[in-house]
PDB file of C-alpha atoms in Angstrom:
ATOM      1  CA  MET A   1     -47.033 -81.292  38.276  1.00 50.00           C
ATOM      2  CA  LYS A   2     -44.266 -83.050  36.285  1.00 54.00           C
ATOM      3  CA  LEU A   3     -40.827 -81.283  35.686  1.00 53.00           C
ATOM      4  CA  VAL A   4     -41.572 -80.969  31.999  1.00 50.00           C
ATOM      5  CA  HIS A   5     -44.855 -79.941  31.971  1.00 55.00           C
ATOM      6  CA  ARG A   6     -44.095 -76.887  34.541  1.00 55.00           C
ATOM      7  CA  PHE A   7     -41.008 -76.034  32.038  1.00 56.00           C
ATOM      8  CA  PRO A   8     -42.262 -76.480  27.725  1.00 58.00           C
ATOM      9  CA  VAL A   9     -39.181 -75.015  26.970  1.00 59.00           C
ATOM     10  CA  PHE A  10     -37.216 -78.073  28.803  1.00 58.00           C
ATOM     11  CA  LYS A  11     -38.273 -80.255  25.783  1.00 61.00           C
ATOM     12  CA  SER A  12     -36.596 -78.286  22.910  1.00 62.00           C
ATOM     13  CA  ILE A  13     -33.570 -77.910  24.968  1.00 63.00           C
ATOM     14  CA  LEU A  14     -33.311 -81.542  25.323  1.00 60.00           C
ATOM     15  CA  ALA A  15     -33.967 -82.466  22.085  1.00 64.00           C
ATOM     16  CA  ALA A  16     -31.042 -79.650  20.930  1.00 65.00           C
ATOM     17  CA  PHE A  17     -29.087 -81.736  23.380  1.00 64.00           C
ATOM     18  CA  ALA A  18     -29.580 -85.200  21.918  1.00 65.00           C
ATOM     19  CA  LEU A  19     -29.155 -83.487  18.818  1.00 63.00           C
ATOM     20  CA  LEU A  20     -25.538 -82.173  19.172  1.00 64.00           C
ATOM     21  CA  VAL A  21     -24.262 -85.579  21.057  1.00 67.00           C
ATOM     22  CA  VAL A  22     -25.707 -87.398  18.487  1.00 62.00           C
ATOM     23  CA  GLN A  23     -23.794 -85.130  15.391  1.00 68.00           C
ATOM     24  CA  LEU A  24     -20.839 -85.258  17.720  1.00 65.00           C
ATOM     25  CA  ARG A  25     -20.576 -89.051  18.215  1.00 64.00           C
ATOM     26  CA  ALA A  26     -20.921 -89.209  14.242  1.00 60.00           C
ATOM     27  CA  ALA A  27     -18.077 -86.404  14.016  1.00 59.00           C
ATOM     28  CA  VAL A  28     -15.503 -88.797  16.005  1.00 60.00           C
ATOM     29  CA  ALA A  29     -16.238 -91.756  14.122  1.00 59.00           C
ATOM     30  CA  GLU A  30     -15.048 -90.041  11.170  1.00 62.00           C
ATOM     31  CA  PRO A  31     -11.439 -90.719   9.761  1.00 69.00           C
ATOM     32  CA  LEU A  32      -9.383 -87.897   9.021  1.00 64.00           C
ATOM     33  CA  SER A  33      -8.235 -87.036   5.742  1.00 70.00           C
ATOM     34  CA  PHE A  34      -4.873 -85.589   4.737  1.00 69.00           C
ATOM     35  CA  SER A  35      -4.300 -83.393   1.740  1.00 71.00           C
ATOM     36  CA  THR A  36      -2.982 -85.010  -1.046  1.00 76.00           C
ATOM     37  CA  GLY A  37      -1.888 -81.300  -2.514  1.00 82.00           C
ATOM     38  CA  GLN A  38      -3.309 -77.933  -2.794  1.00 90.00           C
ATOM     39  CA  THR A  39      -1.904 -74.289  -4.070  1.00 93.00           C
ATOM     40  CA  VAL A  40      -2.667 -71.114  -1.912  1.00 91.00           C
ATOM     41  CA  SER A  41      -2.204 -68.119  -2.261  1.00 92.00           C
ATOM     42  CA  VAL A  42      -0.366 -66.035  -0.047  1.00 93.00           C
ATOM     43  CA  PRO A  43      -0.435 -62.515   0.069  1.00 91.00           C
ATOM     44  CA  SER A  44       2.836 -60.039   0.717  1.00 90.00           C
ATOM     45  CA  TYR A  45       3.604 -56.904   1.334  1.00 86.00           C
ATOM     46  CA  SER A  46       6.539 -55.024  -0.322  1.00 85.00           C
ATOM     47  CA  HIS A  47       5.598 -51.602   1.025  1.00 84.00           C
ATOM     48  CA  ILE A  48       3.664 -49.759   3.203  1.00 83.00           C
ATOM     49  CA  PHE A  49       1.522 -46.601   3.029  1.00 84.00           C
ATOM     50  CA  VAL A  50       2.474 -43.807   6.451  1.00 85.00           C
ATOM     51  CA  GLY A  51      -0.046 -41.045   6.928  1.00 82.00           C
ATOM     52  CA  ASN A  52      -2.285 -39.474   4.546  1.00 79.00           C
ATOM     53  CA  ARG A  53      -0.924 -42.945   1.739  1.00 71.00           C
ATOM     54  CA  LEU A  54       1.328 -39.891  -0.281  1.00 78.00           C
ATOM     55  CA  LYS A  55       4.437 -41.614   1.375  1.00 84.00           C
ATOM     56  CA  THR A  56       5.512 -45.360   1.625  1.00 84.00           C
ATOM     57  CA  PHE A  57       7.716 -47.402   3.688  1.00 84.00           C
ATOM     58  CA  ASP A  58       9.605 -50.562   1.810  1.00 86.00           C
ATOM     59  CA  LEU A  59       9.754 -53.518   3.383  1.00 87.00           C
ATOM     60  CA  THR A  60      11.786 -56.660   3.043  1.00 89.00           C
ATOM     61  CA  THR A  61       9.108 -59.047   1.918  1.00 90.00           C
ATOM     62  CA  SER A  62       9.278 -62.633   3.341  1.00 91.00           C
ATOM     63  CA  LEU A  63       7.711 -65.972   2.814  1.00 93.00           C
ATOM     64  CA  ALA A  64       7.793 -68.624   5.430  1.00 94.00           C
ATOM     65  CA  ILE A  65       6.402 -71.778   4.487  1.00 94.00           C
ATOM     66  CA  ARG A  66       6.104 -73.918   7.827  1.00 95.00           C
ATOM     67  CA  ASN A  67       5.158 -77.923   8.366  1.00 94.00           C
ATOM     68  CA  SER A  68       3.511 -78.158  11.612  1.00 93.00           C
ATOM     69  CA  ASP A  69       2.646 -81.686  11.729  1.00 93.00           C
ATOM     70  CA  PRO A  70       5.642 -83.299  13.644  1.00 95.00           C
ATOM     71  CA  GLU A  71       5.861 -86.223  11.946  1.00 94.00           C
ATOM     72  CA  THR A  72       5.184 -86.018   8.302  1.00 93.00           C
ATOM     73  CA  PRO A  73       7.808 -84.235   5.885  1.00 95.00           C
ATOM     74  CA  ILE A  74       5.649 -82.546   2.862  1.00 94.00           C
ATOM     75  CA  THR A  75       7.098 -81.730  -0.205  1.00 95.00           C
ATOM     76  CA  VAL A  76       6.546 -78.187  -1.599  1.00 96.00           C
ATOM     77  CA  THR A  77       6.636 -77.938  -5.907  1.00 96.00           C
ATOM     78  CA  ARG A  78       5.859 -74.710  -6.462  1.00 96.00           C
ATOM     79  CA  VAL A  79       6.624 -71.467  -4.933  1.00 97.00           C
ATOM     80  CA  ASP A  80       5.698 -68.640  -7.683  1.00 97.00           C
ATOM     81  CA  TYR A  81       6.163 -64.794  -7.149  1.00 96.00           C
ATOM     82  CA  PHE A  82       3.098 -62.564  -8.726  1.00 96.00           C
ATOM     83  CA  ASP A  83       2.756 -58.538  -8.959  1.00 93.00           C
ATOM     84  CA  ALA A  84      -0.005 -56.793  -8.006  1.00 90.00           C
ATOM     85  CA  SER A  85      -2.017 -57.106 -11.465  1.00 93.00           C
ATOM     86  CA  GLY A  86      -1.750 -60.773 -11.519  1.00 94.00           C
ATOM     87  CA  ARG A  87       1.198 -61.090 -13.737  1.00 95.00           C
ATOM     88  CA  PHE A  88       3.721 -63.657 -13.343  1.00 97.00           C
ATOM     89  CA  VAL A  89       7.008 -62.119 -11.741  1.00 96.00           C
ATOM     90  CA  ARG A  90       9.697 -65.551 -11.061  1.00 95.00           C
ATOM     91  CA  ALA A  91       9.618 -68.574  -9.669  1.00 97.00           C
ATOM     92  CA  MET A  92      11.114 -68.646  -6.135  1.00 96.00           C
ATOM     93  CA  MET A  93      12.209 -72.845  -6.690  1.00 94.00           C
ATOM     94  CA  LYS A  94      13.203 -74.974  -9.538  1.00 94.00           C
ATOM     95  CA  THR A  95      12.495 -78.150  -7.919  1.00 96.00           C
ATOM     96  CA  PRO A  96       9.907 -79.793  -5.545  1.00 96.00           C
ATOM     97  CA  LEU A  97      11.737 -79.199  -1.633  1.00 96.00           C
ATOM     98  CA  VAL A  98      10.673 -81.322   1.203  1.00 96.00           C
ATOM     99  CA  ILE A  99      10.306 -79.394   4.395  1.00 96.00           C
ATOM    100  CA  ARG A 100      11.134 -81.975   7.317  1.00 97.00           C
ATOM    101  CA  PRO A 101       8.137 -82.269  10.909  1.00 96.00           C
ATOM    102  CA  VAL A 102       7.974 -78.899  12.290  1.00 95.00           C
ATOM    103  CA  SER A 103      10.130 -77.200  10.307  1.00 95.00           C
ATOM    104  CA  THR A 104       9.864 -73.437   7.955  1.00 94.00           C
ATOM    105  CA  LEU A 105      11.290 -72.865   4.551  1.00 95.00           C
ATOM    106  CA  VAL A 106      12.451 -69.191   3.992  1.00 95.00           C
ATOM    107  CA  TYR A 107      12.221 -67.142   0.725  1.00 94.00           C
ATOM    108  CA  VAL A 108      13.166 -63.748   0.951  1.00 94.00           C
ATOM    109  CA  ILE A 109      12.592 -60.994  -1.487  1.00 92.00           C
ATOM    110  CA  ASP A 110      14.499 -57.382  -0.966  1.00 93.00           C
ATOM    111  CA  GLU A 111      13.775 -54.379  -0.040  1.00 89.00           C
ATOM    112  CA  SER A 112      14.677 -52.761  -2.904  1.00 90.00           C
ATOM    113  CA  ASP A 113      13.234 -55.047  -5.601  1.00 90.00           C
ATOM    114  CA  LYS A 114      10.156 -52.923  -6.391  1.00 87.00           C
ATOM    115  CA  THR A 115       8.648 -55.675  -8.915  1.00 88.00           C
ATOM    116  CA  GLY A 116       5.867 -56.967  -6.862  1.00 88.00           C
ATOM    117  CA  GLY A 117       3.599 -53.836  -5.765  1.00 84.00           C
ATOM    118  CA  VAL A 118       1.903 -53.085  -2.763  1.00 84.00           C
ATOM    119  CA  GLY A 119      -0.802 -56.169  -3.826  1.00 86.00           C
ATOM    120  CA  ALA A 120       2.092 -58.720  -4.612  1.00 91.00           C
ATOM    121  CA  SER A 121       1.530 -62.573  -3.673  1.00 93.00           C
ATOM    122  CA  PHE A 122       2.689 -65.898  -3.663  1.00 94.00           C
ATOM    123  CA  LEU A 123       1.003 -69.497  -5.201  1.00 93.00           C
ATOM    124  CA  VAL A 124       2.009 -71.590  -2.761  1.00 95.00           C
ATOM    125  CA  SER A 125       2.022 -75.832  -4.250  1.00 94.00           C
TER     126      SER A 125
END
C-alpha cells in the first residue's frame, strides 16, 4: 500500500503546507513600506481607584514618545491633551520636534493637575 492511501489526511496536510510556503514567499518578497505619518490616541491616567472605588490615588501623568528606529529620526508635529469627555485641554508643544534614533520625548503632567480626569488622553501626530 502506498503511504498516501494509508493516510488520507496526508494529502490535506501536504496541500496546506504548500499553500503556507507560497504565502510566506509572497510576504517576504513584498518590500517594506514605512509610515509617512499617523495620529495615535494614547490613554493617560491622572489617578487610580483604590479599594471599592470610593477613594482615589493621584498620579503624575507621563507620556513617553519613543523612536525605536536605530537609524532614522522621526518628527512629532502634534501632542495635544484631552480630558475624559474629549474636550481639548492644551497643546503640549508649539513647534514640531525631531526625535533622534532610539531616543525618547517625554511630557509630564503634574500630580496636582486634575484637568484631564481619569479618562484623559493625548493625540500624537
